[in-house]
Coordinates of C-alpha atoms and ligand atoms in Angstrom, one line a residue:
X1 CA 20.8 4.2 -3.3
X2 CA 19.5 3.2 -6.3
X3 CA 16.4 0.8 -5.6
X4 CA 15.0 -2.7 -6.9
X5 CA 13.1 -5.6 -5.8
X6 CA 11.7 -8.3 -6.6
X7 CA 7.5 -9.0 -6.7
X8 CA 6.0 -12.5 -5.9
X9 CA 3.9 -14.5 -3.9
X10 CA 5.2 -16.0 -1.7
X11 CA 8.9 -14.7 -2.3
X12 CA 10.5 -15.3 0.3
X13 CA 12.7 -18.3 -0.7
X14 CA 13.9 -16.0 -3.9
X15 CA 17.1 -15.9 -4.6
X16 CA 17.4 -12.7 -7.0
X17 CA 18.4 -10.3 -3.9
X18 CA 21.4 -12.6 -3.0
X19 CA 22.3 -13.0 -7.5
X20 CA 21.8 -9.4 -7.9
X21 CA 23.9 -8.2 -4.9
X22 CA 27.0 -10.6 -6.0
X23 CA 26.4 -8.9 -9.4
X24 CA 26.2 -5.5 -8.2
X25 CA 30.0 -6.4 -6.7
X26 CA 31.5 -7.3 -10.2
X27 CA 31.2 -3.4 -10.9
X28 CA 31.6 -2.1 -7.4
X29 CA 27.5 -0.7 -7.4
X30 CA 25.9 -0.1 -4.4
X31 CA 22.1 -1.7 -4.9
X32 CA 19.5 -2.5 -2.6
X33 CA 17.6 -5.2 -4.2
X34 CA 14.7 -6.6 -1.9
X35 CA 12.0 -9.3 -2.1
X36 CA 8.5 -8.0 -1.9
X37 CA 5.5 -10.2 -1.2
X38 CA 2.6 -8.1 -3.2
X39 CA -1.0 -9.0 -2.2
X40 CA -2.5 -11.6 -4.3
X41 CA -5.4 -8.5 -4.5
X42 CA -3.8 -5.2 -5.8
X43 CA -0.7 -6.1 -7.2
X44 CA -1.4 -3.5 -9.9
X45 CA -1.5 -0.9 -7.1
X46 CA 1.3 -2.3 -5.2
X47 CA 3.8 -2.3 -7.6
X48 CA 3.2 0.9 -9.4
X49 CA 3.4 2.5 -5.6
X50 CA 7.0 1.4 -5.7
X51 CA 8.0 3.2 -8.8
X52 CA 6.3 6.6 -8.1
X53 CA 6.7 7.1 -4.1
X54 CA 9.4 5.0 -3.3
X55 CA 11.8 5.6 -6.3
X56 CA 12.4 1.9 -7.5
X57 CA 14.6 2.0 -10.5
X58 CA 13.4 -1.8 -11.9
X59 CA 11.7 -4.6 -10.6
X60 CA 11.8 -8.3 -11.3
X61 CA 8.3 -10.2 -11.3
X62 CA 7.8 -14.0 -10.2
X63 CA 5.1 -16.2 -9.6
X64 CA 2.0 -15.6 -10.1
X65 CA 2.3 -11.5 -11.5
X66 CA 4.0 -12.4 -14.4
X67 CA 0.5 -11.8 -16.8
X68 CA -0.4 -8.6 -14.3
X69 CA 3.2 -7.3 -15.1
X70 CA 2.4 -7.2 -18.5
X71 CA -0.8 -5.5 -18.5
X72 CA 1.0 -2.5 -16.1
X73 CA 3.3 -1.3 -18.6
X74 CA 3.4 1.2 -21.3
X75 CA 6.3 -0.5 -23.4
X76 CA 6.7 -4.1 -24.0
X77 CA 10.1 -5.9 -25.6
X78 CA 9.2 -8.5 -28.3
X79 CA 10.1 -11.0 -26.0
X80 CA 7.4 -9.6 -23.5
X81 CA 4.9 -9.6 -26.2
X82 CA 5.3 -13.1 -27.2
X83 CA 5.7 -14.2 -23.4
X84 CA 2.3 -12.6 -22.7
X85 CA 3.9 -12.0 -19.3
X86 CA 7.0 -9.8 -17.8
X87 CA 9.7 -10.3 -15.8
X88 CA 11.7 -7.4 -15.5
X89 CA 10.1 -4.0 -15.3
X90 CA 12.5 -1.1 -15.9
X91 CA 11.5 2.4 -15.1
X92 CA 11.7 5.1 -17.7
X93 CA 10.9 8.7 -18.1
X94 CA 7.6 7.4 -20.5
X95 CA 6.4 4.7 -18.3
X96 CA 7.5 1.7 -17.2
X97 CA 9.1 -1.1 -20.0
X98 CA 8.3 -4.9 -19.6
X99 CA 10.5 -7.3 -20.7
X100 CA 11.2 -11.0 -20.4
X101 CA 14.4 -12.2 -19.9
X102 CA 13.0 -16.0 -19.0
X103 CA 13.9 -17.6 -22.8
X104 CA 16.7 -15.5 -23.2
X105 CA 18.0 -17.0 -20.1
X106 CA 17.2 -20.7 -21.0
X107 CA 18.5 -20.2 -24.7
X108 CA 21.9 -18.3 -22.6
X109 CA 22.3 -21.5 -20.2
X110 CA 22.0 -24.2 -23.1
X111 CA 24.3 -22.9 -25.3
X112 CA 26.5 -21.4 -23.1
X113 CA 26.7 -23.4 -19.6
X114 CA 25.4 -26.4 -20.6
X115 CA 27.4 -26.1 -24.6
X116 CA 24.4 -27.6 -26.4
X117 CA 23.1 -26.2 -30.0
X118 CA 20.3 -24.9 -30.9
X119 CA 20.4 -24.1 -34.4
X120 CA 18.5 -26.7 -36.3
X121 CA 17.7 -29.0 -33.2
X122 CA 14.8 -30.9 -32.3
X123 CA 13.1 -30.3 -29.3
X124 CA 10.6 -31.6 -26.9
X125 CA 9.1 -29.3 -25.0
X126 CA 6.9 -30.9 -21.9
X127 CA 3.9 -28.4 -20.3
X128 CA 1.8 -25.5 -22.0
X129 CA 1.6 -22.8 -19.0
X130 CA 2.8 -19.7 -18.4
X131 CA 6.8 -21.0 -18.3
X132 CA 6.8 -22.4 -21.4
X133 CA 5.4 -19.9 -22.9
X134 CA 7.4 -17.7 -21.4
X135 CA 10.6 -19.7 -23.3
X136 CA 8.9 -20.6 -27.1
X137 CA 9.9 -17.1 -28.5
X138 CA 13.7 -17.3 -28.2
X139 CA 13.9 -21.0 -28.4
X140 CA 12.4 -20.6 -31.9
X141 CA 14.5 -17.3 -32.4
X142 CA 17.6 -19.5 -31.9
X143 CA 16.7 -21.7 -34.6
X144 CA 15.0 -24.8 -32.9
X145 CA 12.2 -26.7 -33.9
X146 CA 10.0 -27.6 -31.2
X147 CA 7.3 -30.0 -30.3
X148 CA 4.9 -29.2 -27.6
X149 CA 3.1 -32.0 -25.4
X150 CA 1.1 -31.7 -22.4
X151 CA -0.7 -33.9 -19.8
X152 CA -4.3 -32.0 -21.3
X153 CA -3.2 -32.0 -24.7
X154 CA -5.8 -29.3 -25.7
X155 CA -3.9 -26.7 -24.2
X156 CA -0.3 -27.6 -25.5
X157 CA -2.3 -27.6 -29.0
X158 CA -3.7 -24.2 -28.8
X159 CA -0.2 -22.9 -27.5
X160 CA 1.4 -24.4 -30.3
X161 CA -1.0 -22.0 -32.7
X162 CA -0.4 -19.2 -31.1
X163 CA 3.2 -19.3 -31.3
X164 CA 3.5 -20.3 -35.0
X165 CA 2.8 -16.3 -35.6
X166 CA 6.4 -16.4 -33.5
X167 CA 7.5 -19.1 -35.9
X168 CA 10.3 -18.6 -38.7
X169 CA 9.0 -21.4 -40.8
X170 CA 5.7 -22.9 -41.3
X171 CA 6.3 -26.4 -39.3
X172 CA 8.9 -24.8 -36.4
X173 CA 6.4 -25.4 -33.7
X174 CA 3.8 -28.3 -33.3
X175 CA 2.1 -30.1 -30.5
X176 CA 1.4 -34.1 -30.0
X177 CA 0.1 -36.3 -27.5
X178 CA 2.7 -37.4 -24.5
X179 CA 1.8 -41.0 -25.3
X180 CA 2.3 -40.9 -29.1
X181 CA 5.4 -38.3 -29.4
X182 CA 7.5 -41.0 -31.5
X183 CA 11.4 -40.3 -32.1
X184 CA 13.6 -38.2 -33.6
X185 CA 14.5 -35.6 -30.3
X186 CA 17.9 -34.0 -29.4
X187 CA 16.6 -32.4 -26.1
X188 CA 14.2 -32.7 -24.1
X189 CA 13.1 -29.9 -21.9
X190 CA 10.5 -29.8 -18.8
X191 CA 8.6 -26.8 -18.4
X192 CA 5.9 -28.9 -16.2
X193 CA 5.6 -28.5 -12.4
X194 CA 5.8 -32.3 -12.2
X195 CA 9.2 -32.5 -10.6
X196 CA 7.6 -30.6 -7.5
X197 CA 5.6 -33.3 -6.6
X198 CA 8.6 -36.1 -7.4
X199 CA 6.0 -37.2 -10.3
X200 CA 7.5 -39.1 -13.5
X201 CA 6.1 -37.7 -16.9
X202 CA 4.1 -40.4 -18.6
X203 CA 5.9 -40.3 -21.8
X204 CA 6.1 -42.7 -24.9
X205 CA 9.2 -44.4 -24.5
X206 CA 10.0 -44.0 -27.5
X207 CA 10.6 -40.0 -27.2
X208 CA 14.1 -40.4 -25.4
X209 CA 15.6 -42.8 -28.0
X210 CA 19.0 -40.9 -29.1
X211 CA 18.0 -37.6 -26.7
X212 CA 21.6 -36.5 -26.2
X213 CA 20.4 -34.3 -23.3
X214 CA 17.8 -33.4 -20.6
X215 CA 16.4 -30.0 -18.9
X216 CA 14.4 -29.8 -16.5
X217 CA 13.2 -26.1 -15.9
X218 CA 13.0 -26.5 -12.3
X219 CA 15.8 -27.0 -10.1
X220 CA 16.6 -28.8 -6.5
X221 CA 19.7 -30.6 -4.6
X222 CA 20.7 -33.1 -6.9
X223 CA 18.9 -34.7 -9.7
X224 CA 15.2 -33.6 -10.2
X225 CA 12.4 -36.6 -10.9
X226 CA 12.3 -35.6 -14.0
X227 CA 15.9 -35.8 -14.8
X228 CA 16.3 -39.4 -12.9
X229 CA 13.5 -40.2 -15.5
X230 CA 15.9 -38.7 -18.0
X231 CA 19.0 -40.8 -16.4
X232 CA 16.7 -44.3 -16.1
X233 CA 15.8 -43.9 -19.7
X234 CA 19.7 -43.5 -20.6
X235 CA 19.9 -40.2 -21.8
X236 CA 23.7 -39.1 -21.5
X237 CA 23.3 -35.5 -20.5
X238 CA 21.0 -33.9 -17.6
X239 CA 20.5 -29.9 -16.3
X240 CA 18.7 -28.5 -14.4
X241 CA 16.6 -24.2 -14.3
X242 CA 19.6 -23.4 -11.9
X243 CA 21.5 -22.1 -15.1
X244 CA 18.4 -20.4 -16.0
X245 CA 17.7 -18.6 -13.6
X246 CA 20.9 -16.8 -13.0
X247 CA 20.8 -16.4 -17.0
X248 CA 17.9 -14.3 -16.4
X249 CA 18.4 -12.5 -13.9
X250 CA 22.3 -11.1 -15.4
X251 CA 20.0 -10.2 -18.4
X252 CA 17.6 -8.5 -16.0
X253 CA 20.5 -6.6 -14.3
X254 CA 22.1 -5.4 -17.6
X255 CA 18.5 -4.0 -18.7
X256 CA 18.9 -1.9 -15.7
X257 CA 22.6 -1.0 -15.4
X258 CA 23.7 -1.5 -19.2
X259 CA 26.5 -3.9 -18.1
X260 CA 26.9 -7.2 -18.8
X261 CA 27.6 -9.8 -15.1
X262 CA 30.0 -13.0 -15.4
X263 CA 27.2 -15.6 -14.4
X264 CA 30.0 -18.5 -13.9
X265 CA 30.5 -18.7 -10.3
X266 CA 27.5 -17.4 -9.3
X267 CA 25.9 -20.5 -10.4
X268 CA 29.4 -22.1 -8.6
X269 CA 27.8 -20.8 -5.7
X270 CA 24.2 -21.1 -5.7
X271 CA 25.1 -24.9 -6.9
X272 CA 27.2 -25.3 -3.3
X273 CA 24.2 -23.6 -1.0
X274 CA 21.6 -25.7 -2.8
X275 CA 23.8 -28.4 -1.8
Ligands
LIG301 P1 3.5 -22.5 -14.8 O1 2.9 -21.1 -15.0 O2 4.6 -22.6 -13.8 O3 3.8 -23.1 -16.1 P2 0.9 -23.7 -14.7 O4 0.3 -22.8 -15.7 O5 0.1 -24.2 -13.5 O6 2.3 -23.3 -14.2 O7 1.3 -25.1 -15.6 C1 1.8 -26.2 -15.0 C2 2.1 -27.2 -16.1 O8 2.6 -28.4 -15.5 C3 1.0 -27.6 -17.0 O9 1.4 -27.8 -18.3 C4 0.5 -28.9 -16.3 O10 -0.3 -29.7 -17.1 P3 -1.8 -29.5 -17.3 O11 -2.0 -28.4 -18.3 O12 -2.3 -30.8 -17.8 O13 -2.4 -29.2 -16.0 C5 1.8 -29.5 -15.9 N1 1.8 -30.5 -14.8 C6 1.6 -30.2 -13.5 N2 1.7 -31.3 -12.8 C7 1.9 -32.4 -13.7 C8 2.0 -33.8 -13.6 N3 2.0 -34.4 -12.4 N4 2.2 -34.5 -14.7 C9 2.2 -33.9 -15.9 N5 2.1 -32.6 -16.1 C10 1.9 -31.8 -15.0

C-alpha cells in the first residue's frame, strides 16, 4: 500500500492522517498515512530512513522540522525556497522534492472558503517566525500588499527585507511597529502564537478602523483570543487556520497523487469534532 506520514514533534494531536484518509476516499485510494514523532536529535536520519527502507512515497513535515526538511532535499518548489522551510516532501527517482503548500493553503482558504480578495488588498500581517514566513510568498504572489509587525520589531523588519526579493513591486512588503501601525487595513491576519496562551495583541487601535475581516492562523473551539480581539474592536468578519490547514494538506495530497480533493466538508467535519 502506498505509504505516507506525517513528521513532527510532538504529533500526536495531528490531524493530516484523519484529512488525508477522507481524501484518499474521494478517489477510492487505498493510503496508509501515519503520524511519526521524529527525535528532536536525528530528524535528518529519521526521515530519510523512511523513504529508502520503508518505501514512503511523501511525507508532510510539522513543527519544528520544517527548516531541517528543507535542507534534506535535492529539489525545492519556489514556494519552498522563499518559505525557507518544507512541508511536503515527495519522493522521486532524483531525490526527494520539498515543497510548501502552507501560503498556498492560506491564499486557497481566503479567497475561496472565506470569499475575500486579494488582489490589491492591504494587509496586516502580525508575527515574523517561521509561519509567516512560510505564507509572504503567495500572499504577495496573489497580489497583496503587506505590512509586517511584530512584538520585537527587529525581526518583523529584517523579514520584511528579505522578502522584498519575493516582492512584485518595490513597496509590496514593509514592516512597522505594533503600536504605531496607523490605518488603512482590509485584513488582518495572525501568524503569532499569542492566541495559545489566550493573550490579546497589543495593537494601535487605530489598525482595525475599517478591517472588513480577521484571520487568525491558529485555530480552536470557537473564537480564538485573537479574533474576540478582532470581534471587541468591531471588525465584521472573523476565521480561523482551520481552512488552512485542510487547504494545505489537499495541495499536499495532489503533489503526491496528481488529483485535486473537494476540501468543503472536510472542513464541515473537522469544524463539528473541534466542536
Ligand atoms: P512559528 O514558527 O510558529 O511562527 P516562532 O518562530 O516561535 O513560531 O514565532 C512565534 C511568533 O509569535 C513570533 O513572532 C513571536 O513574537 P517575538 O518574535 O517577539 O517573540 C510571536 N508571539 C508569541 N507570543 C506572543 C505574544 N504573547 N504577544 C505577541 N507576539 C507573540
Amino acid at each position: 500500500m502506498a505509504k505516507f506520514a506525517v513528521f513532527g514533534h510532538p504529533v500526536a494531536h495531528s490531524k493530516s492522517p484523519w484529512i488525508h484518509q477522507q481524501f484518499a476516499q474521494q478517489f477510492a485510494l487505498q493510503l496508509e498515512y501515519q503520524a511519526l514523532e521524529l527525535p528532536l536529535e536525528g530528524f535528518a536520519q529519521a526521515a530519510l530512513q523512511c523513504f529508502t527502507q520503508h518505501d514512503f512515497l511523501g511525507a508532510n513535515v510539522t513543527v519544528p522540522f520544517k527548516e531541517q526538511a528543507f535542507a534534506l532535499c535535492q529539489q525545492l518548489t519556489p514556494e519552498a525556497q522563499a518559505a525557507g522551510a518544507v512541508n511536503t516532501l515527495v519522493r522521486q527517482p532524483e531525490g526527494l522534492l520539498g515543497h510548501n503548500t502552507d501560503g498556498l493553503g492560506l491564499v486557497a482558504d481566503l479567497e475561496h472558503n472565506c470569499g475575500l480578495v486579494l488582489a490589491g488588498k492591504r494587509i496586516l500581517l502580525l508575527g515574523a517566525g517561521g509561519a509567516v514566513r512560510g505564507v509572504i510568498g503567495p500572499l504577495l504572489a496573489a497580489g497583496a500588499q503587506l505590512v509586517l509587525s511584530n512584538r520585537t520589531l527587529a525581526k518583523a523588519e529584517q523579514l520584511a527585507q528579505q522578502m522584498s526579493a519575493f516582492a512584485p513591486q518595490a513597496g509590496s512588503i514593509q514592516a512597522l511597529p505594533l503600536e504605531a501601525l496607523g490605518s488603512g487595513y482590509d485584513y488582518i491576519i495572525n501568524g503569532t502564537s499569542a492566541s495559545l496562551s489566550g493573550q490579546a495583541m497589543a495593537l494601535d487601535p487605530l489598525a482595525w478602523q475599517g478591517v472588513q475581516a480577521s484571520y487568525d492562523m491558529m485555530y480552536g473551539p470557537g473564537l480564538t483570543a485573537f479574533n474576540q480581539q478582532a470581534q471587541a474592536a468591531g471588525v465584521a468578519q472573523q476565521f480561523d487556520g482551520l481552512g488552512m490547514l485542510v487547504e494545505q494538506a489537499a495541495l499536499a495530497f495532489a503533489c503526491w497523487w496528481q488529483r485535486q480533493p473537494q476540501t468543503q466538508q472536510v472542513l464541515q467535519q473537522l469544524r463539528q469534532q473541534l466542536g
